[in-house]
CSV table of N, CA and C in Angstrom, one decimal:
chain,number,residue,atom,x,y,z
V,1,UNK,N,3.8,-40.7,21.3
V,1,UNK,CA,3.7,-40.2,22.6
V,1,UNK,C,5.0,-40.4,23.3
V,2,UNK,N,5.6,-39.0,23.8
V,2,UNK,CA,6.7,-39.8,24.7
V,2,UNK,C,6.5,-39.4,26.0
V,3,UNK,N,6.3,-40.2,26.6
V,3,UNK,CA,5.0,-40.0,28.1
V,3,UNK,C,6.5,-41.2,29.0
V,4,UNK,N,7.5,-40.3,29.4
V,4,UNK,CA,8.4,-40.8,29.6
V,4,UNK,C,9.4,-39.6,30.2
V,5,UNK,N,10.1,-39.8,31.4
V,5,UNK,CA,11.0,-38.6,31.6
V,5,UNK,C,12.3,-38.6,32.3
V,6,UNK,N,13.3,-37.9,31.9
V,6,UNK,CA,14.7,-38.4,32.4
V,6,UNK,C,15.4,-39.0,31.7
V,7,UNK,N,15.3,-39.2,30.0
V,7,UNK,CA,16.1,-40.2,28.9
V,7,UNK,C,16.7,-39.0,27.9
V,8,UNK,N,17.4,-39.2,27.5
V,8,UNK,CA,18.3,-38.5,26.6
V,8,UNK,C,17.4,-37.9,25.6
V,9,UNK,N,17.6,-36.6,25.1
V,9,UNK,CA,16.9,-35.9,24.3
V,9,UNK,C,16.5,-36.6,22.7
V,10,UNK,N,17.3,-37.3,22.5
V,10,UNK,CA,17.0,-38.4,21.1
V,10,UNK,C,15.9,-39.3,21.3
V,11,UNK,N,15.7,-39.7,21.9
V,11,UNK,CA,14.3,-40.2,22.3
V,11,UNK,C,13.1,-39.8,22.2
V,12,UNK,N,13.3,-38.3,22.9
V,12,UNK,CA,12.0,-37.5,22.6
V,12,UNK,C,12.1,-36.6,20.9
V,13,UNK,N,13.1,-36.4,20.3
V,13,UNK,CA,13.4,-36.6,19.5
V,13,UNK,C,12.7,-37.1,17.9
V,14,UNK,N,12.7,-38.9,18.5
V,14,UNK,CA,11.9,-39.9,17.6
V,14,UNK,C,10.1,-39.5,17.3
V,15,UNK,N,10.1,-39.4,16.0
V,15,UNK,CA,8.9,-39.8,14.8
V,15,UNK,C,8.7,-41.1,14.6
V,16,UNK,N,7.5,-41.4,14.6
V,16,UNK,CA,7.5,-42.7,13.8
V,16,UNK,C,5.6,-42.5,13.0
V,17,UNK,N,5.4,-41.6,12.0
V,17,UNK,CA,4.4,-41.3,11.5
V,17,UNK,C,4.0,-42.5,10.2
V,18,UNK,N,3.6,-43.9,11.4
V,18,UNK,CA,3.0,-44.8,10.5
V,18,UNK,C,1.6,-44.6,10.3
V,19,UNK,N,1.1,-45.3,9.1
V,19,UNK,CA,-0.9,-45.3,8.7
V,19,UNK,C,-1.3,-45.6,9.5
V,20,UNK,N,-2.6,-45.6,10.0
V,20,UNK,CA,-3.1,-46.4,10.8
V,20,UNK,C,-4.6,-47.5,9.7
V,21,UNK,N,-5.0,-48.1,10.1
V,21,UNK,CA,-6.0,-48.9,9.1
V,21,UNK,C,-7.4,-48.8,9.6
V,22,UNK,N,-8.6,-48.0,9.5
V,22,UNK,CA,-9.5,-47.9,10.0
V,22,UNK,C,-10.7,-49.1,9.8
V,23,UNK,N,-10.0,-50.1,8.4
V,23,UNK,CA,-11.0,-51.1,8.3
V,23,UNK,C,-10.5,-52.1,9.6
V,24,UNK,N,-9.0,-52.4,9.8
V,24,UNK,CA,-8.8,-52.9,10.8
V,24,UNK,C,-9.5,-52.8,12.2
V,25,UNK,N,-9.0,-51.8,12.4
V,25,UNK,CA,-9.9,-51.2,13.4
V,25,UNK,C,-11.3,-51.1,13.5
V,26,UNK,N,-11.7,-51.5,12.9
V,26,UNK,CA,-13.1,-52.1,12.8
V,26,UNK,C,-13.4,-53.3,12.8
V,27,UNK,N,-12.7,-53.8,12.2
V,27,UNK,CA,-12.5,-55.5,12.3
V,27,UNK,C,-12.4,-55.9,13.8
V,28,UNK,N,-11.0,-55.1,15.0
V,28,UNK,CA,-10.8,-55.4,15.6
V,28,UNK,C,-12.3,-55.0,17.0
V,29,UNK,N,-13.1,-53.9,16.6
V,29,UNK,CA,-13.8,-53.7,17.4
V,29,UNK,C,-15.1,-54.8,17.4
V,30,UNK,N,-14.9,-55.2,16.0
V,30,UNK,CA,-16.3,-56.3,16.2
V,30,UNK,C,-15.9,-57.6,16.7
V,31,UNK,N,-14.4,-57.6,17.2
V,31,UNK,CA,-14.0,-58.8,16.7
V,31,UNK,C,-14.0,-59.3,18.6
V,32,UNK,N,-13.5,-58.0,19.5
V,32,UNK,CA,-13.8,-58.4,20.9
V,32,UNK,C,-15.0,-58.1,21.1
V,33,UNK,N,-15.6,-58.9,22.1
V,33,UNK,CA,-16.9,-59.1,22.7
V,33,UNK,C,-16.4,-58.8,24.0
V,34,UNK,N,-15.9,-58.9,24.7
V,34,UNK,CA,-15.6,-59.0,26.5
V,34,UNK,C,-16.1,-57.7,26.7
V,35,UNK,N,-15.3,-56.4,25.5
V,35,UNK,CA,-15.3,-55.2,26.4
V,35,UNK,C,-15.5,-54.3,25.3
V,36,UNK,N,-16.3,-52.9,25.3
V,36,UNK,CA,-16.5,-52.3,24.5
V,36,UNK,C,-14.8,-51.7,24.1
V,37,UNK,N,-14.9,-51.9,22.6
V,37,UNK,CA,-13.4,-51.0,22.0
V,37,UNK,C,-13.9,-49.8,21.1
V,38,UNK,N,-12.9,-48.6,21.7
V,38,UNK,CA,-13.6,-47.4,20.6
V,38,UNK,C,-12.1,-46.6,20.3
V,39,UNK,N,-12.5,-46.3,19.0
V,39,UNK,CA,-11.7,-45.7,18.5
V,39,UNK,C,-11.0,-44.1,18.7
V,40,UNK,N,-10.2,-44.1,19.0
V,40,UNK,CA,-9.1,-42.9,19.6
V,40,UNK,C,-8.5,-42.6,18.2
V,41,UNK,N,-9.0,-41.8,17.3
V,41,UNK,CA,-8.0,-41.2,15.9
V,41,UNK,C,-6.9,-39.9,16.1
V,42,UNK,N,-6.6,-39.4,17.4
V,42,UNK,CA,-6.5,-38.1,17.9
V,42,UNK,C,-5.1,-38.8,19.0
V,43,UNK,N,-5.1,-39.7,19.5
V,43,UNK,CA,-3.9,-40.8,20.4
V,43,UNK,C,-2.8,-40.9,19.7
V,44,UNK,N,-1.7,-40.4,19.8
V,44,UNK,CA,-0.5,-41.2,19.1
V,44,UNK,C,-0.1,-42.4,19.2
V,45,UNK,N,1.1,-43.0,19.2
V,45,UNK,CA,1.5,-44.2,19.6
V,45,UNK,C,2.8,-43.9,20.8
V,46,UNK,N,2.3,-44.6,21.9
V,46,UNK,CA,2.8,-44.9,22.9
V,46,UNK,C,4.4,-45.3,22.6
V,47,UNK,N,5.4,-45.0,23.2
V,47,UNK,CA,6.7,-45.5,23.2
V,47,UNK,C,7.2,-47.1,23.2
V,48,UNK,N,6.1,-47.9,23.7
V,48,UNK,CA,6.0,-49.1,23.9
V,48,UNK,C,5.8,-49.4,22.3
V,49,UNK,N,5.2,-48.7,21.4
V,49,UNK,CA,5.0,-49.4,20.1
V,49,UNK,C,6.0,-49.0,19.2
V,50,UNK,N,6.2,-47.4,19.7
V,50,UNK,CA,7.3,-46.8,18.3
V,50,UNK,C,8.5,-47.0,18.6
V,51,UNK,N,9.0,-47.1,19.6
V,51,UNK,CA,10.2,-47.8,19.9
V,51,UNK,C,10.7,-49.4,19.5
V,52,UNK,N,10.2,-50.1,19.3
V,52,UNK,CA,10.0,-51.5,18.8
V,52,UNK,C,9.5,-51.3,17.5
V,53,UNK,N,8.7,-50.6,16.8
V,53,UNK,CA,8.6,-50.9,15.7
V,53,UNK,C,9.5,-50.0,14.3
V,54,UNK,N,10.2,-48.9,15.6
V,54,UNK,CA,11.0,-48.1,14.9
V,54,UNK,C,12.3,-49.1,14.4
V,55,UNK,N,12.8,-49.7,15.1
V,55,UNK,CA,13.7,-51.0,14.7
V,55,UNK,C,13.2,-51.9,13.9
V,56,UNK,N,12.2,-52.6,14.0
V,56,UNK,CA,11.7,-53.5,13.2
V,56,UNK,C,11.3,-53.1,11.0
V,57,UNK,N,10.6,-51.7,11.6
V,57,UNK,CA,10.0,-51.2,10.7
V,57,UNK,C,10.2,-49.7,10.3
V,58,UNK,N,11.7,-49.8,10.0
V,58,UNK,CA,12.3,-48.0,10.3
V,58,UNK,C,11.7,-47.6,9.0
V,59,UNK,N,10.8,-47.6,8.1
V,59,UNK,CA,10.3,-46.9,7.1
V,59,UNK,C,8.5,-45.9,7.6
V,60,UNK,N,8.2,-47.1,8.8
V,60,UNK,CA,7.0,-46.8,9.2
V,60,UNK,C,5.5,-46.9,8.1
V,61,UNK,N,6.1,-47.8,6.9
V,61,UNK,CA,5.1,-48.1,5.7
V,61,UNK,C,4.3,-49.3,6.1
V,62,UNK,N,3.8,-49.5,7.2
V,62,UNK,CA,3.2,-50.6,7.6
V,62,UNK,C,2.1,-49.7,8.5
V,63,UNK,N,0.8,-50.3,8.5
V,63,UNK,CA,-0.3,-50.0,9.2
V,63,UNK,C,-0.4,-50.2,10.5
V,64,UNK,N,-0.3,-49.6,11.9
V,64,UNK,CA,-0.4,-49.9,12.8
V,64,UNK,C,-1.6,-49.1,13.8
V,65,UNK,N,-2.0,-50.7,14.5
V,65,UNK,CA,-3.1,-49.4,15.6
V,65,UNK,C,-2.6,-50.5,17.0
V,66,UNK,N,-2.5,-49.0,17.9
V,66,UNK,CA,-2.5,-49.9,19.2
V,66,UNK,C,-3.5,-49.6,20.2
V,67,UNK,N,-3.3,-51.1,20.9
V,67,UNK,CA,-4.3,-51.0,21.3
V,67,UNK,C,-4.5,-50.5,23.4
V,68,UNK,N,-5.2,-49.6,23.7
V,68,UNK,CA,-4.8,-49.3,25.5
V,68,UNK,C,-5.0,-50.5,25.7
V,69,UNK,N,-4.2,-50.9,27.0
V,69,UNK,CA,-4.3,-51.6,28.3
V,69,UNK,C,-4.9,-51.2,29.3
V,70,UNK,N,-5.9,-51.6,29.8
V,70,UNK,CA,-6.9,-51.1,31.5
V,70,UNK,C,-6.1,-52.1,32.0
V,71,UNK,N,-5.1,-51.4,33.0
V,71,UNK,CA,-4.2,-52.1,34.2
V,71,UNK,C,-4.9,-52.0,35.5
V,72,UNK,N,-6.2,-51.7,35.1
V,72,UNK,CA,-7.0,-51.5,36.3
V,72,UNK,C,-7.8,-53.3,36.7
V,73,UNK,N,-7.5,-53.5,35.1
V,73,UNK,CA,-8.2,-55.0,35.4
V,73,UNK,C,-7.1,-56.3,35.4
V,74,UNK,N,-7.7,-57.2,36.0
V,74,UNK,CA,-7.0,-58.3,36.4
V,74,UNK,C,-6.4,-58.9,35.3
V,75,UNK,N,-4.9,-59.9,35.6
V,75,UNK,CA,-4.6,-60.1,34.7
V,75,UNK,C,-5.4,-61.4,33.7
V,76,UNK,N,-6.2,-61.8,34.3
V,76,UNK,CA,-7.1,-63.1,34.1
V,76,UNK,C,-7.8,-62.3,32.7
V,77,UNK,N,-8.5,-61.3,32.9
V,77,UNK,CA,-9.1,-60.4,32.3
V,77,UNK,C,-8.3,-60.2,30.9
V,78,UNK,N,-7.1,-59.9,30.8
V,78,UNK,CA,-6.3,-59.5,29.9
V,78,UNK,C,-5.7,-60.8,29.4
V,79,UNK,N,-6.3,-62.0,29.7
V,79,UNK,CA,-5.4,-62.9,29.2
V,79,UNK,C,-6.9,-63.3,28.3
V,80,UNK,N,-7.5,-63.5,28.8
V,80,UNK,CA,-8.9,-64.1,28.5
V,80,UNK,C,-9.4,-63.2,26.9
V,81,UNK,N,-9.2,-61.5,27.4
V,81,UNK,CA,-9.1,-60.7,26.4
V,81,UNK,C,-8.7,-60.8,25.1
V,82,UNK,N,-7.4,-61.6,25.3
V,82,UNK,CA,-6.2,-61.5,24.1
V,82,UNK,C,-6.7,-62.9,23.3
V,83,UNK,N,-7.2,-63.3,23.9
V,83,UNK,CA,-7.6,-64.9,23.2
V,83,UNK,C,-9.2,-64.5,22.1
V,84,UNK,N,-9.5,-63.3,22.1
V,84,UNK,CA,-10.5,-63.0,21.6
V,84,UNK,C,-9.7,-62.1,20.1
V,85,UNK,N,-8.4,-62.2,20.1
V,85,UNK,CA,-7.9,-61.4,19.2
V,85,UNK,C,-7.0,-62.1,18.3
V,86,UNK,N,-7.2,-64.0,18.4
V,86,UNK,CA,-6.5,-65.0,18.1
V,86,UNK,C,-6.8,-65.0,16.4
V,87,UNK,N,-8.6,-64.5,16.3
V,87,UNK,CA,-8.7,-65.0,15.1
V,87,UNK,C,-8.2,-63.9,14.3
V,88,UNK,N,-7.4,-62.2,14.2
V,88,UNK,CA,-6.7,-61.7,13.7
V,88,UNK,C,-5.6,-62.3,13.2
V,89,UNK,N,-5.1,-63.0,13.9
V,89,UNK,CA,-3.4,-64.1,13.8
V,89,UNK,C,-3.9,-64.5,12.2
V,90,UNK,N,-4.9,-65.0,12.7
V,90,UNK,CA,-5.7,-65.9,11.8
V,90,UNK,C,-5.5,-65.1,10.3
V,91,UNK,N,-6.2,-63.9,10.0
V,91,UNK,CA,-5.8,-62.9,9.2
V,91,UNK,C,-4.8,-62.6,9.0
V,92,UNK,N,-3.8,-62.6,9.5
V,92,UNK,CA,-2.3,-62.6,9.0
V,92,UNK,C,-1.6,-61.1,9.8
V,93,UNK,N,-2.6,-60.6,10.7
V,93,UNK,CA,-2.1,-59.2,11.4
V,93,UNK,C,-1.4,-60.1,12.6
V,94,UNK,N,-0.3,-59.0,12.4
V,94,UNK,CA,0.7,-59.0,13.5
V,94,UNK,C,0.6,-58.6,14.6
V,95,UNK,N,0.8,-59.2,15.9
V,95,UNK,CA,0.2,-59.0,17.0
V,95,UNK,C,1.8,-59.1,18.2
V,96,UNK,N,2.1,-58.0,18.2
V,96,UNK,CA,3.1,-57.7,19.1
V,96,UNK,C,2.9,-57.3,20.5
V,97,UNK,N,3.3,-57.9,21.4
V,97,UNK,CA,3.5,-57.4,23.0
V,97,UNK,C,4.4,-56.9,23.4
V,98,UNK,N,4.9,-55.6,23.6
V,98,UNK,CA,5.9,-55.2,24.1
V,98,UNK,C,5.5,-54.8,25.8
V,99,UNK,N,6.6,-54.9,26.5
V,99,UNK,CA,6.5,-54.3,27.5
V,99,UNK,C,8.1,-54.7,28.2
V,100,UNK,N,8.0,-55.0,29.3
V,100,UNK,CA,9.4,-55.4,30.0
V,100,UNK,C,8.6,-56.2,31.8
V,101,UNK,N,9.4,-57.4,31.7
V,101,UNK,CA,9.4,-58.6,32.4
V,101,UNK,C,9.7,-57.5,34.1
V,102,UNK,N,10.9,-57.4,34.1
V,102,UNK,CA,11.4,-56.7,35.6
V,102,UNK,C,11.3,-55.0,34.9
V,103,UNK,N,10.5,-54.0,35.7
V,103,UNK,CA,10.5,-52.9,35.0
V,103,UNK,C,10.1,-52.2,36.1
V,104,UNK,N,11.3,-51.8,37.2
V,104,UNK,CA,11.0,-51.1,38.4
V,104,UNK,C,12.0,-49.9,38.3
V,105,UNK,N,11.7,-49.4,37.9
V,105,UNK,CA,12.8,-47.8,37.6
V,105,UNK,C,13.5,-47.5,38.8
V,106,UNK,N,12.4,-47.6,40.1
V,106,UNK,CA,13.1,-46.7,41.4
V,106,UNK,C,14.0,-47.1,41.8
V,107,UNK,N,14.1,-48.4,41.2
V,107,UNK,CA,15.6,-49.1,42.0
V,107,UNK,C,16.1,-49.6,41.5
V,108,UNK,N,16.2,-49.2,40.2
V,108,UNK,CA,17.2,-49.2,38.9
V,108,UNK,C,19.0,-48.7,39.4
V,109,UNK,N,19.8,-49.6,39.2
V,109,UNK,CA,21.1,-48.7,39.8
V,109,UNK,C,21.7,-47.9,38.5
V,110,UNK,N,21.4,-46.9,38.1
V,110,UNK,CA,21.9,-46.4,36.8
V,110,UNK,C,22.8,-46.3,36.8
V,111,UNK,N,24.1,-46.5,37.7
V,111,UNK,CA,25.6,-46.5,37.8
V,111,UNK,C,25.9,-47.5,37.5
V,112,UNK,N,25.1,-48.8,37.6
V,112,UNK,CA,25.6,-50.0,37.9
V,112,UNK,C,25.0,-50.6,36.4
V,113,UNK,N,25.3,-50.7,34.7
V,113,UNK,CA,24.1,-50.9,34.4
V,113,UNK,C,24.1,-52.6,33.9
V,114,UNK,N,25.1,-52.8,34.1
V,114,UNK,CA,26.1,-54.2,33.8
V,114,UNK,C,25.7,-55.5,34.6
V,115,UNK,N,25.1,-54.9,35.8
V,115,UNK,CA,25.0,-55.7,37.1
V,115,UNK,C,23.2,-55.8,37.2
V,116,UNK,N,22.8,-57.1,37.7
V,116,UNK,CA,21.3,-57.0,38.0
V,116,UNK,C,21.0,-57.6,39.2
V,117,UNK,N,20.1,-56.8,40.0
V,117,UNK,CA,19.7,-57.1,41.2
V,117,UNK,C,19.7,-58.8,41.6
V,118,UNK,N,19.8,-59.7,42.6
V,118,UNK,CA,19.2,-60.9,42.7
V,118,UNK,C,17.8,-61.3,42.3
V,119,UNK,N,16.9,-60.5,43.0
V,119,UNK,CA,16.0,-60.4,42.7
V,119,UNK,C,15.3,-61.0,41.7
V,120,UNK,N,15.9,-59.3,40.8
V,120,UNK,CA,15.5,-59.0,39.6
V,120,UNK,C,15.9,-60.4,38.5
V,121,UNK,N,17.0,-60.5,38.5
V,121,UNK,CA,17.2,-62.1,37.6
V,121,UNK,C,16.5,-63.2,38.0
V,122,UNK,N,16.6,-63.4,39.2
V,122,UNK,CA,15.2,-64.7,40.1
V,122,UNK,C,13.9,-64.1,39.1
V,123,UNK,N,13.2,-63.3,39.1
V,123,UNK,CA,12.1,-63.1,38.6
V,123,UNK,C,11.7,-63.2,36.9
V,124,UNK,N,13.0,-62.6,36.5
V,124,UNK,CA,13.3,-62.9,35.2
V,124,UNK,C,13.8,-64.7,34.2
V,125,UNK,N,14.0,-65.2,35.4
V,125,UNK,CA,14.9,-66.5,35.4
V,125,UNK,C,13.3,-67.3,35.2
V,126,UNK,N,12.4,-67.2,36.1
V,126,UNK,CA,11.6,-67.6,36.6
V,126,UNK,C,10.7,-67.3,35.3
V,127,UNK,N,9.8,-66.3,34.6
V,127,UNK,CA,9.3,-66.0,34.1
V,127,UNK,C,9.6,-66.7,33.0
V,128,UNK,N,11.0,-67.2,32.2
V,128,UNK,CA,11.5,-67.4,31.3
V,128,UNK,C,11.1,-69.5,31.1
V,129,UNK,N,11.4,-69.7,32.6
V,129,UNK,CA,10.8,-71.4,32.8
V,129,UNK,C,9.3,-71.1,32.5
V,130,UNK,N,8.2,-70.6,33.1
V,130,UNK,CA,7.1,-70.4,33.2
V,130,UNK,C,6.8,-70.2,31.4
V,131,UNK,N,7.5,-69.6,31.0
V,131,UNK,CA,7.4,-69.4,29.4
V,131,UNK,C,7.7,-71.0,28.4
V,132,UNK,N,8.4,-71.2,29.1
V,132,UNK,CA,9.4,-72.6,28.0
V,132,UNK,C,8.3,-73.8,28.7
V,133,UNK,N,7.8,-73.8,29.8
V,133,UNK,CA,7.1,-74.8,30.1
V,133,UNK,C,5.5,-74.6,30.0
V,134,UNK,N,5.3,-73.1,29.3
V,134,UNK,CA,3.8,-73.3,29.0
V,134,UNK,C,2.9,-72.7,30.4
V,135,UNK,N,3.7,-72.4,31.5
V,135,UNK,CA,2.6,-72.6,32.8
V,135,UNK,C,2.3,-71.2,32.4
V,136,UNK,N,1.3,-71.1,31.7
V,136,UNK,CA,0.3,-70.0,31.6
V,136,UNK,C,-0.1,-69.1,33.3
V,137,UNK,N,-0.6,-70.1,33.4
V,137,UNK,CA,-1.6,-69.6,34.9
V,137,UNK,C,-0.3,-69.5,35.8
V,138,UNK,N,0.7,-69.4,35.9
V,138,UNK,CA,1.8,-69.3,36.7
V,138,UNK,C,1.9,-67.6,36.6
V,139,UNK,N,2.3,-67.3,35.3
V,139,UNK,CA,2.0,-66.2,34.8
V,139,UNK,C,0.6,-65.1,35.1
V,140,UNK,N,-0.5,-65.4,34.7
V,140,UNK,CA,-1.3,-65.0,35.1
V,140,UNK,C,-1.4,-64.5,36.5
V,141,UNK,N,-1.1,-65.4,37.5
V,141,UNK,CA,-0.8,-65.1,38.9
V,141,UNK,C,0.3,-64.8,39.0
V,142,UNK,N,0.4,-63.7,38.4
V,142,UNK,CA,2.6,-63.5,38.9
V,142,UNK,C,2.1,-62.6,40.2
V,143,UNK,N,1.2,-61.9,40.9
V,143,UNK,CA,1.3,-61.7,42.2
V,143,UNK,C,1.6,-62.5,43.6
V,144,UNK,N,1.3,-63.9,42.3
V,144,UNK,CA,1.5,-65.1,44.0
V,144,UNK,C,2.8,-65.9,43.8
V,145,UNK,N,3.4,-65.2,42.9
V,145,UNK,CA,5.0,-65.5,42.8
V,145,UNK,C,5.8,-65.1,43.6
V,146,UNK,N,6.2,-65.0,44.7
V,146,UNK,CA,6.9,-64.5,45.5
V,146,UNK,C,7.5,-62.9,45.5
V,147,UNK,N,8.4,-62.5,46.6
V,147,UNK,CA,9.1,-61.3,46.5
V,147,UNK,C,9.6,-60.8,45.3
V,148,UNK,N,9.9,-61.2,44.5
V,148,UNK,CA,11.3,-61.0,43.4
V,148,UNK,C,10.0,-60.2,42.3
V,149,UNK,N,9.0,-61.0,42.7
V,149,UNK,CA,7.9,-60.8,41.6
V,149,UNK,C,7.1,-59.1,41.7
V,150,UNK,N,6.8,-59.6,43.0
V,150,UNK,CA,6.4,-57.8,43.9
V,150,UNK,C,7.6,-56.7,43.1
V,151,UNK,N,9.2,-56.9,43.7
V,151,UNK,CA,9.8,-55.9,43.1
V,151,UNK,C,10.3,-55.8,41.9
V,152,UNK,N,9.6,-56.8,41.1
V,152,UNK,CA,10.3,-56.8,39.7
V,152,UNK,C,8.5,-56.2,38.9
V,153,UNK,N,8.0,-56.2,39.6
V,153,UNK,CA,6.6,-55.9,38.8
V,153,UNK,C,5.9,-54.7,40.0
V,154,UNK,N,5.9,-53.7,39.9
V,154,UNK,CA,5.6,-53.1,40.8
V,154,UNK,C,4.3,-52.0,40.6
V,155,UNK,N,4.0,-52.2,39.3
V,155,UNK,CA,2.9,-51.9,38.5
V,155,UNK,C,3.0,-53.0,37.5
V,156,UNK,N,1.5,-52.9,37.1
V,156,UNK,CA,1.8,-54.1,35.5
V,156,UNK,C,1.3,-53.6,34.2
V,157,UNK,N,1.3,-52.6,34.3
V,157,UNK,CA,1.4,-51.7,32.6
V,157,UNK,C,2.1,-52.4,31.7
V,158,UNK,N,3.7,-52.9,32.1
V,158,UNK,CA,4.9,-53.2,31.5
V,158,UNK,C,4.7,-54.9,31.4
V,159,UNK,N,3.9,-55.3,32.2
V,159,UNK,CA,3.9,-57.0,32.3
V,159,UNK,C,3.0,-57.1,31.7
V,160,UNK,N,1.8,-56.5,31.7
V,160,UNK,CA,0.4,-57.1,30.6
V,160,UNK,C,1.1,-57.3,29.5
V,161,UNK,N,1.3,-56.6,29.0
V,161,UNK,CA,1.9,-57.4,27.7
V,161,UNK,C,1.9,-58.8,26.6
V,162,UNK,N,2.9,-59.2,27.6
V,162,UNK,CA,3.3,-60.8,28.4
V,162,UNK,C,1.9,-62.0,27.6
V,163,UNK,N,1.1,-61.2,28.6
V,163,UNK,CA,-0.2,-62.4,29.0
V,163,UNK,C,-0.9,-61.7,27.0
V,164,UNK,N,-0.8,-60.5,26.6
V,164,UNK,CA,-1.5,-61.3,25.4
V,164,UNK,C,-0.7,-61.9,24.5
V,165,UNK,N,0.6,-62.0,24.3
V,165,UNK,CA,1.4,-62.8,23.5
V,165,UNK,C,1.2,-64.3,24.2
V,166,UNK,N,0.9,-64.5,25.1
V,166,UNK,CA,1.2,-66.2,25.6
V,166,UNK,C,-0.1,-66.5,25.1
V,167,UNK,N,-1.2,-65.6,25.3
V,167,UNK,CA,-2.3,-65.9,25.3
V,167,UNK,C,-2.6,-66.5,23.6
V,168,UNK,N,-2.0,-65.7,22.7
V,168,UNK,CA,-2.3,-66.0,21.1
V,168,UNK,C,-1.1,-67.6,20.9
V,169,UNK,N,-0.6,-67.6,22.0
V,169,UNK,CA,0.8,-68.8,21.2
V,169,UNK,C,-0.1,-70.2,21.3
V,170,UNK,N,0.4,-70.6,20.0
V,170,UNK,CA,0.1,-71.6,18.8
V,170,UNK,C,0.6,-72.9,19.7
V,171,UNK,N,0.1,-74.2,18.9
V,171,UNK,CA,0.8,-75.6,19.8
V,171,UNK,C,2.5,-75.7,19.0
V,172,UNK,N,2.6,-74.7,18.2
V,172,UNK,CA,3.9,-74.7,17.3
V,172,UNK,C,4.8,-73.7,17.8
C-alpha cells in the first residue's frame, strides 16, 4: 500500500510481495482476547512494514502479517493489547514496531533537512530517557508531556507503534 503522497516516484515504485502465514494468523487471532482480530487476505502491506522490511529482508522470503492499529483507541489500550502478543515472542515470531517518534509533516522544513525544530529534538531527547529508564507510563501518557509532545505527535498512528515494542520488552 503506498497510502502516502508527495515522495519521489521510486517509492511508489517499490514491491515487496512477501507470504503471508495463515496458521499464524490464526495463532495470532486466538491468541488476543481484548478485541476481536479478523482476517483481511485482500489488504496489502502498509509502507510502515514494507519499507522496513524491504531493508531488512530485501528477498521478501519471510512470512509476514501486519497487523491494523485503531488510533481511535487509547494508548493504554494499545499497550495493554501488545502485552497479549508477548507469548508469540515466546514462539520465536518477530514482532516489529515501526512508526516515527516526531512525525509532523506540516511543519517539516523540507529545505532545511539537516536542521531540527527545538521542539522536535526536546520531544525526541525526551522519549529516548523515557525509553533508557523504562518509564513506560510516561510514554503511554505522551499527551501529558508537554508542548514539544502535542507538535511532535499530532496524530498517533506513527507513535502507537512505540507502546507495542515497550510493551513486549524483556527484563534483558
Amino acid at each position: 500500500i503506498h497510502d502516502f503522497g508527495g515522495f519521489p516516484q521510486a517509492l511508489f515504485d517499490v514491491q515487496y510481495p512477501a507470504p503471508g502465514d495463515l496458521a499464524l494468523a490464526n495463532d495470532i487471532k486466538s491468541t488476543i482476547k481484548k478485541t476481536a482480530v479478523e482476517h483481511d487476505l485482500e489488504w496489502g502491506l502498509d509502507h510502515g512494514t514494507w519499507s522496513v522490511l524491504n531493508v531488512i529482508y530485501p528477498e521478501a522470503n519471510i512470512p509476514v502479517l501486519q497487523m491494523s492499529i485503531d488510533y481511535t483507541q487509547s494508548a493504554q489500550y494499545h499497550y495493554d493489547l501488545a502485552k497479549e502478543l508477548a507469548a508469540l515472542r515466546k514462539k520465536g515470531v518477530l514482532i516489529i514496531g515501526s512508526g516515527n517518534i516526531v512525525h509532523n509533516l506540516g511543519m517539516l522544513a523540507w529545505n532545511q533537512p539537516e536542521k531540527g525544530f527545538d521542539w522536535a529534538i526536546e520531544a525526541n531527547t525526551k522519549v529516548k530517557n523515557f525509553i533508557t529508564t523504562r518509564d513506560h507510563k510516561a510514554l503511554i501518557n505522551f499527551r501529558d508531556q508537554g508542548p514539544e509532545f502535542k507538535l511532535s505527535i499530532p496524530t498517533p498512528q506513527h507513535y502507537l507503534p512505540l507502546l507495542y515494542v515497550l510493551a513486549l520488552q524483556g527484563e534483558k
